[in-house]
Coordinates of C-alpha atoms and ligand atoms in Angstrom, one line a residue:
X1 CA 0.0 0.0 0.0
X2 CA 1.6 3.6 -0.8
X3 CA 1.7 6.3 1.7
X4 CA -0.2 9.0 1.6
X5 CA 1.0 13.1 1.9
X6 CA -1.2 14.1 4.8
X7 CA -4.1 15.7 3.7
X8 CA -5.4 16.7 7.1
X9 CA -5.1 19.8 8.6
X10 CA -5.8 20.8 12.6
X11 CA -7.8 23.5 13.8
X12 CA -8.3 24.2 17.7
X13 CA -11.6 25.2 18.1
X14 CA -13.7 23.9 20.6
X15 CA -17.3 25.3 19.7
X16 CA -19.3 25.1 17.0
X17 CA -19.4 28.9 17.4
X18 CA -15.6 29.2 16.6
X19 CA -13.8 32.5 16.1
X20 CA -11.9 32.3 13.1
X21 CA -10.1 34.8 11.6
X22 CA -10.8 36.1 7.9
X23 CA -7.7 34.1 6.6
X24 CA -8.4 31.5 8.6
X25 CA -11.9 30.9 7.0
X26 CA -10.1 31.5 3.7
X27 CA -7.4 28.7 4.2
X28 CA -10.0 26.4 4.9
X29 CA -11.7 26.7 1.9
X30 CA -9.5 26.7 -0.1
X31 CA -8.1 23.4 2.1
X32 CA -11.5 21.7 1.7
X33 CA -12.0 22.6 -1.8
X34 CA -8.7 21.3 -3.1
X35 CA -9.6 17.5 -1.0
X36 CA -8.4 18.2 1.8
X37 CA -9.8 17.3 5.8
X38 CA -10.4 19.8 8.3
X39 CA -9.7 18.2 11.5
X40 CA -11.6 19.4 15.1
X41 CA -9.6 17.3 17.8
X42 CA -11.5 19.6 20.0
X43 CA -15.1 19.5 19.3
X44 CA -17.3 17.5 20.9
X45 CA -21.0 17.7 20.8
X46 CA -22.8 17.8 24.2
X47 CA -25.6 15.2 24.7
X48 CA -27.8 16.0 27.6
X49 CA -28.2 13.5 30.4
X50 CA -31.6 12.7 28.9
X51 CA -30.3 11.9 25.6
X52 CA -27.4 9.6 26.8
X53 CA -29.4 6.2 26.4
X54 CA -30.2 7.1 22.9
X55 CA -26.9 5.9 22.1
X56 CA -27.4 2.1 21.8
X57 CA -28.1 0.7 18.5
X58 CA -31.5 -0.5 19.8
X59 CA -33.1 2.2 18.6
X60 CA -32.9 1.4 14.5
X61 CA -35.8 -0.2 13.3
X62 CA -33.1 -2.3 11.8
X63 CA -33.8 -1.4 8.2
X64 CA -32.1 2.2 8.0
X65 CA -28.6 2.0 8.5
X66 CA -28.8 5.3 10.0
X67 CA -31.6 7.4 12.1
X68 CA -32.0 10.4 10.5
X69 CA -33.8 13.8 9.6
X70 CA -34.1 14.2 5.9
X71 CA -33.3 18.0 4.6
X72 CA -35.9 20.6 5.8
X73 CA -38.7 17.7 6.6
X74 CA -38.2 17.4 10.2
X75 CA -39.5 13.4 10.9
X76 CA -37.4 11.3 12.1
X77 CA -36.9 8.0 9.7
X78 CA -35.1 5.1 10.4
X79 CA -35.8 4.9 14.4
X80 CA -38.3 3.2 16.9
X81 CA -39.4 4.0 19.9
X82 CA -42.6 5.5 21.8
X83 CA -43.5 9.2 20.3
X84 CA -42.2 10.6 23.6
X85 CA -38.5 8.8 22.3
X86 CA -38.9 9.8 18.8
X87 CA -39.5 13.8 19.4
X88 CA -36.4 13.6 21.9
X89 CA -33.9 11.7 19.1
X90 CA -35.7 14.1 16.8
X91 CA -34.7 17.2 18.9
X92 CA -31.2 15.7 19.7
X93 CA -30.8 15.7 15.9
X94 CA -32.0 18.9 15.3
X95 CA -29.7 20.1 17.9
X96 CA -26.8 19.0 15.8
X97 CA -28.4 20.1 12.3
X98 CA -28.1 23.7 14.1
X99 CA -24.4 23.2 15.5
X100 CA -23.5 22.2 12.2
X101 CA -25.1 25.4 10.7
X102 CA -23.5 27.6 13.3
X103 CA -20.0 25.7 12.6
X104 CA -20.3 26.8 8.5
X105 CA -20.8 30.3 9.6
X106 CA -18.3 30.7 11.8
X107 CA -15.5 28.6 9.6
X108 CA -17.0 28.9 6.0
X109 CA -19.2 32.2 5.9
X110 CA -19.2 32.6 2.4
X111 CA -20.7 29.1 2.2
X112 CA -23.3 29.9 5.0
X113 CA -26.3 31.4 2.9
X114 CA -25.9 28.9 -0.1
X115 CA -25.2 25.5 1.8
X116 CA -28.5 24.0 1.7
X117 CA -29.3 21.3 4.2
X118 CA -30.1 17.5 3.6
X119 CA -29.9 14.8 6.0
X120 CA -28.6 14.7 9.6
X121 CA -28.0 11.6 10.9
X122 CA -27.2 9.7 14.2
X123 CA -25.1 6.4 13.3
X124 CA -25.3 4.1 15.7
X125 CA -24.7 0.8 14.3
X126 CA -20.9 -0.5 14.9
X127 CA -19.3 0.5 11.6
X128 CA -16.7 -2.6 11.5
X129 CA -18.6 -5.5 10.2
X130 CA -21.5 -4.1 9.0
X131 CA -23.1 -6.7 6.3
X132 CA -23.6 -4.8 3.1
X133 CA -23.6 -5.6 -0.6
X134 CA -19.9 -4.3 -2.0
X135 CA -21.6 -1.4 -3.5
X136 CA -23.3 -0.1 -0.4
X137 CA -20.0 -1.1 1.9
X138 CA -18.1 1.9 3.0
X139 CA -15.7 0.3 4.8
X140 CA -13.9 0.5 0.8
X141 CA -12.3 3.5 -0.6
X142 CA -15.1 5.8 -2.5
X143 CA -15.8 9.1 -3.0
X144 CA -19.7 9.4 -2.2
X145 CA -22.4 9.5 -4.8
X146 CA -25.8 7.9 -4.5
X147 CA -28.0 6.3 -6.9
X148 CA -31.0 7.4 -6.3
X149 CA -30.0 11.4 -5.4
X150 CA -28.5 13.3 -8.2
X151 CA -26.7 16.3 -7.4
X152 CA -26.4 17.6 -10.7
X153 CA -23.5 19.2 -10.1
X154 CA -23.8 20.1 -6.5
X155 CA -21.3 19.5 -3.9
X156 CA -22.1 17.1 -0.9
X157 CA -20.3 18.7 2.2
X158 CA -20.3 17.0 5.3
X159 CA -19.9 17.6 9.0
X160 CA -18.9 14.3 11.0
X161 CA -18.7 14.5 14.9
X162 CA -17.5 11.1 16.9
X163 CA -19.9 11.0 20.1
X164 CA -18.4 7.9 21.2
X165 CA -19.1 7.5 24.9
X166 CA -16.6 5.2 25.2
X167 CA -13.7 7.3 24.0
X168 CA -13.5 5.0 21.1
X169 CA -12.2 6.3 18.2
X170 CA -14.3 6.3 14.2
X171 CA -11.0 5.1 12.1
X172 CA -11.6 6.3 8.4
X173 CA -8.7 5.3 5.8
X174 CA -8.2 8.6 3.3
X175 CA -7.0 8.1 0.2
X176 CA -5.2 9.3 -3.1
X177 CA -6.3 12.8 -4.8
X178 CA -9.6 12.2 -6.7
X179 CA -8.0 12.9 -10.1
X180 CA -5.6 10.0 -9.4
X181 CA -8.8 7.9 -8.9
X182 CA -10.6 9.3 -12.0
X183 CA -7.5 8.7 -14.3
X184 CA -7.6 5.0 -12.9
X185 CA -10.9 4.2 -14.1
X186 CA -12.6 6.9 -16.3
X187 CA -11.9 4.9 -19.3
X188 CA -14.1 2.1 -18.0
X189 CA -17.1 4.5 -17.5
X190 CA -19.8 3.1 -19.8
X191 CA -21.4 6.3 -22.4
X192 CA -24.2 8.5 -20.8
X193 CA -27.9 7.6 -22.3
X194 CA -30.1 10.5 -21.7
X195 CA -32.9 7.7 -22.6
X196 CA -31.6 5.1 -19.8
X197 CA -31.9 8.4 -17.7
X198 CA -35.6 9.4 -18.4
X199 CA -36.9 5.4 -18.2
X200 CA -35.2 5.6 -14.6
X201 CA -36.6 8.3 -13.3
X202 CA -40.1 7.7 -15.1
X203 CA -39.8 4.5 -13.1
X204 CA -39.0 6.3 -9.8
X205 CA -35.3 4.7 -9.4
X206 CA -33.8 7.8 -9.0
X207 CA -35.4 11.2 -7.5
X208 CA -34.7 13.5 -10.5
X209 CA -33.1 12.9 -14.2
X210 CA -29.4 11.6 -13.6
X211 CA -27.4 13.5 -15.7
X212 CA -23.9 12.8 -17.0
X213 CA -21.6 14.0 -13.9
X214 CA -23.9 11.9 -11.7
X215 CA -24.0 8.8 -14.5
X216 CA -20.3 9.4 -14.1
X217 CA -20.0 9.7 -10.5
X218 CA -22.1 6.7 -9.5
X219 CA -19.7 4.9 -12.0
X220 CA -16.3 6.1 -10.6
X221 CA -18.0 5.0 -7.3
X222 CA -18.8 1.4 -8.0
X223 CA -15.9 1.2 -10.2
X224 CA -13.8 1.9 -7.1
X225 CA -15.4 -0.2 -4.6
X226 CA -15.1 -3.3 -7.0
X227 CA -11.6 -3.4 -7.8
X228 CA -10.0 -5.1 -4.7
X229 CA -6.5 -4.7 -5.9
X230 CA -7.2 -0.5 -5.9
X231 CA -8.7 -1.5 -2.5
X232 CA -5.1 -2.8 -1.0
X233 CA -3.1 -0.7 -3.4
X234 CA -4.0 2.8 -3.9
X235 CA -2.0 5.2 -1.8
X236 CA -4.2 5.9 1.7
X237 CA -3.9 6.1 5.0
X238 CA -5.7 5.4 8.0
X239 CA -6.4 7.9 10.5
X240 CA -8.5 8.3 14.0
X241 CA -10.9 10.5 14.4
X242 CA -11.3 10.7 18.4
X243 CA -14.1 10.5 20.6
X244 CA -15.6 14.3 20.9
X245 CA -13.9 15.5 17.7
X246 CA -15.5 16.7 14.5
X247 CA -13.8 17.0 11.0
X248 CA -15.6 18.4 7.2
X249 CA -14.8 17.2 4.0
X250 CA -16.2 17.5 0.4
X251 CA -16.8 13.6 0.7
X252 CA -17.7 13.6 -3.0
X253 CA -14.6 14.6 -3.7
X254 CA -12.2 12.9 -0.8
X255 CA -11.8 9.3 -0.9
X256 CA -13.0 8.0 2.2
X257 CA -14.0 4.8 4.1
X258 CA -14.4 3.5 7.4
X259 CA -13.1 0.5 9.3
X260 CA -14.7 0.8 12.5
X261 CA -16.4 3.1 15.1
X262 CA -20.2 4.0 16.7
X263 CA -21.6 6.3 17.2
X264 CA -21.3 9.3 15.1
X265 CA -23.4 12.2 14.3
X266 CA -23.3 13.8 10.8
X267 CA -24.8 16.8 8.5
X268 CA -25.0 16.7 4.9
X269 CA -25.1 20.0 2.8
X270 CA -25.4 21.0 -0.7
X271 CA -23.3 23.6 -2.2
X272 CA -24.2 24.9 -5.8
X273 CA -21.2 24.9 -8.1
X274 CA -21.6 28.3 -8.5
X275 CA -20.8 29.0 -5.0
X276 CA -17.2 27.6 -5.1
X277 CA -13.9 29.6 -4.4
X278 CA -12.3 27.1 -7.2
X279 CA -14.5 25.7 -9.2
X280 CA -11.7 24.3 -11.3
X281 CA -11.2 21.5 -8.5
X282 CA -14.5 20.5 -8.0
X283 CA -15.0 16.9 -9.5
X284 CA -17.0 18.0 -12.2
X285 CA -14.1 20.1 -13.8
X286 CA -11.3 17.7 -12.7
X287 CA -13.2 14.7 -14.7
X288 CA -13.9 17.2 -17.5
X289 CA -10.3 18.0 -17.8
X290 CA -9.2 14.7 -17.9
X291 CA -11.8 14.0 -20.5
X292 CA -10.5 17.1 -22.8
X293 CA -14.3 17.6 -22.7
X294 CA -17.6 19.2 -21.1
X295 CA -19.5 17.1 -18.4
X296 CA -23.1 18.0 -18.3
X297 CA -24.7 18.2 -14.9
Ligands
LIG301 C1 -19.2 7.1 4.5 O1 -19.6 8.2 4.1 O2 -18.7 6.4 3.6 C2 -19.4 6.7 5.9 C3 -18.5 7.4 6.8 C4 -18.8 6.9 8.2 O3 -19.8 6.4 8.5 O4 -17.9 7.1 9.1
LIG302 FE1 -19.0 7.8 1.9

């Protein structure tokens, strides 16, 4: 396996309220937007004495690997429990969504009226052994896209904070730059059918019309996660993230997987192309230059 140049860097702050300075904020985004992990070793997230026995994996109703808030719709899916339980993992939830909101703002202002919410999650289900089908296991290098969700374009930033009580660590391997990955496997990227497209969403397989970043995407994904020998070969690394830290990453852009850990909780946000300090490292224009060509959201 080939080592990896870190691509991690440090910050100290220990709220989600964090006083950064003006180049500060800059550095990280242009830190994030190039692949790179901003690391919190220092922030936790507080649950109250109340909402300390809502970390047992008990709670899944055992079909959702997650429990979760979806976007703006503020039920809770994916958990069981008597209504008086679901409103308090609902409002423990919520009480992230709004840490992570704060966190953008303080860090990433000029992202903070543009980031647009999806899911927050609560992932309680031991990450190390979790039975999956290879294209759903995330315990192998991938950079995320989903089948059924089509970005078109937009970037999937994510917020990640370990609230392990048990000081145990969520271990993550990182890996090489995406266009390393891309230049691996682009070639083996079948051709983009705008027909294929329509017939799957007219059948309700995917949300909205895939277009050809997310055809391509989805592809680079699986392509990934199937090749064993990339799996063991590719440069990475594996790092720790510790109990009561937080860390953000494009994770459509940074390869990513995880060995083991419970217990995390985690904020997904969409960022418009548009609203990128350097668009010309976003996925979509790193594939596109590879290609010598356009890819159409
Ligand atoms: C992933 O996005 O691949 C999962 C990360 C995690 O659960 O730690
Ligand atoms: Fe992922």
């Amino acid at each position: 396996m080939a080592n990896l140049k870190n691509p991690i860097i440090t910050l100290p702050f220990d709220s989600f309220q964090a006083n950064a300075s003006a180049t500060q904020q800059q550095s990280y985004i242009e830190h994030l937007e190039h692949g790179g992990v901003l690391f919190l070793p220092n922030l936790g997230f507080n649950l109250l004495p109340d909402e300390q026995r809502f970390l047992s994996p008990d709670w899944s109703d055992g079909k959702a690997k997650n429990i979760y808030l979806r976007g703006n719709e503020r039920s809770i899916r994916g958990a069981q429990g008597s209504p008086n339980d679901l409103t308090a993992m609902s409002q423990l939830i919520e009480r992230y969504a709004l840490s992570a909101k704060q966190l953008i703002q303080h860090l990433l202002p000029s992202y903070a009226d543009f980031a647009k919410p999806a899911n927050t999650s609560l992932r309680s289900i031991e990450a190390e052994g979790r039975k999956t089908s290879w294209r759903k296991d995330d315990s192998r290098l991938h950079a995320d896209s989903f089948p059924s969700k089509p970005t078109h374009g937009e970037r999937i930033l994510r917020v990640f904070t370990n609230v392990n009580p048990d000081n145990k660590p969520r271990v993550w391997k990182i890996g090489e730059p995406f266009s390393d990955m891309v230049a691996k496997f682009i070639q083996k990227v079948p051709r983009y059918s705008k027909t294929q497209s329509k017939l799957m969403y007219l059948l309700g397989i995917t949300k909205t019309m895939r277009g050809e970043y997310d055809h391509t995407m989805l592809h680079l994904h699986d392509l990934a996660k199937a090749d064993l020998d990339y799996q063991l070969n590719a440069p990475q690394m594996t790092f720790e993230f510790p109990a009561n830290s937080s860390w953000i990453v494009y994770s459509d852009q940074v390869l990513h997987a995880v060995l083991s850990g419970q217990y995390m909780m985690e904020q997904t946000l969409h960022l418009p192309q548009k609203k990128l300090a350097y668009p010309e490292s976003s996925p979509q224009q790193l594939i596109a230059k590879i290609l010598k060509r356009t890819i159409h959201s």
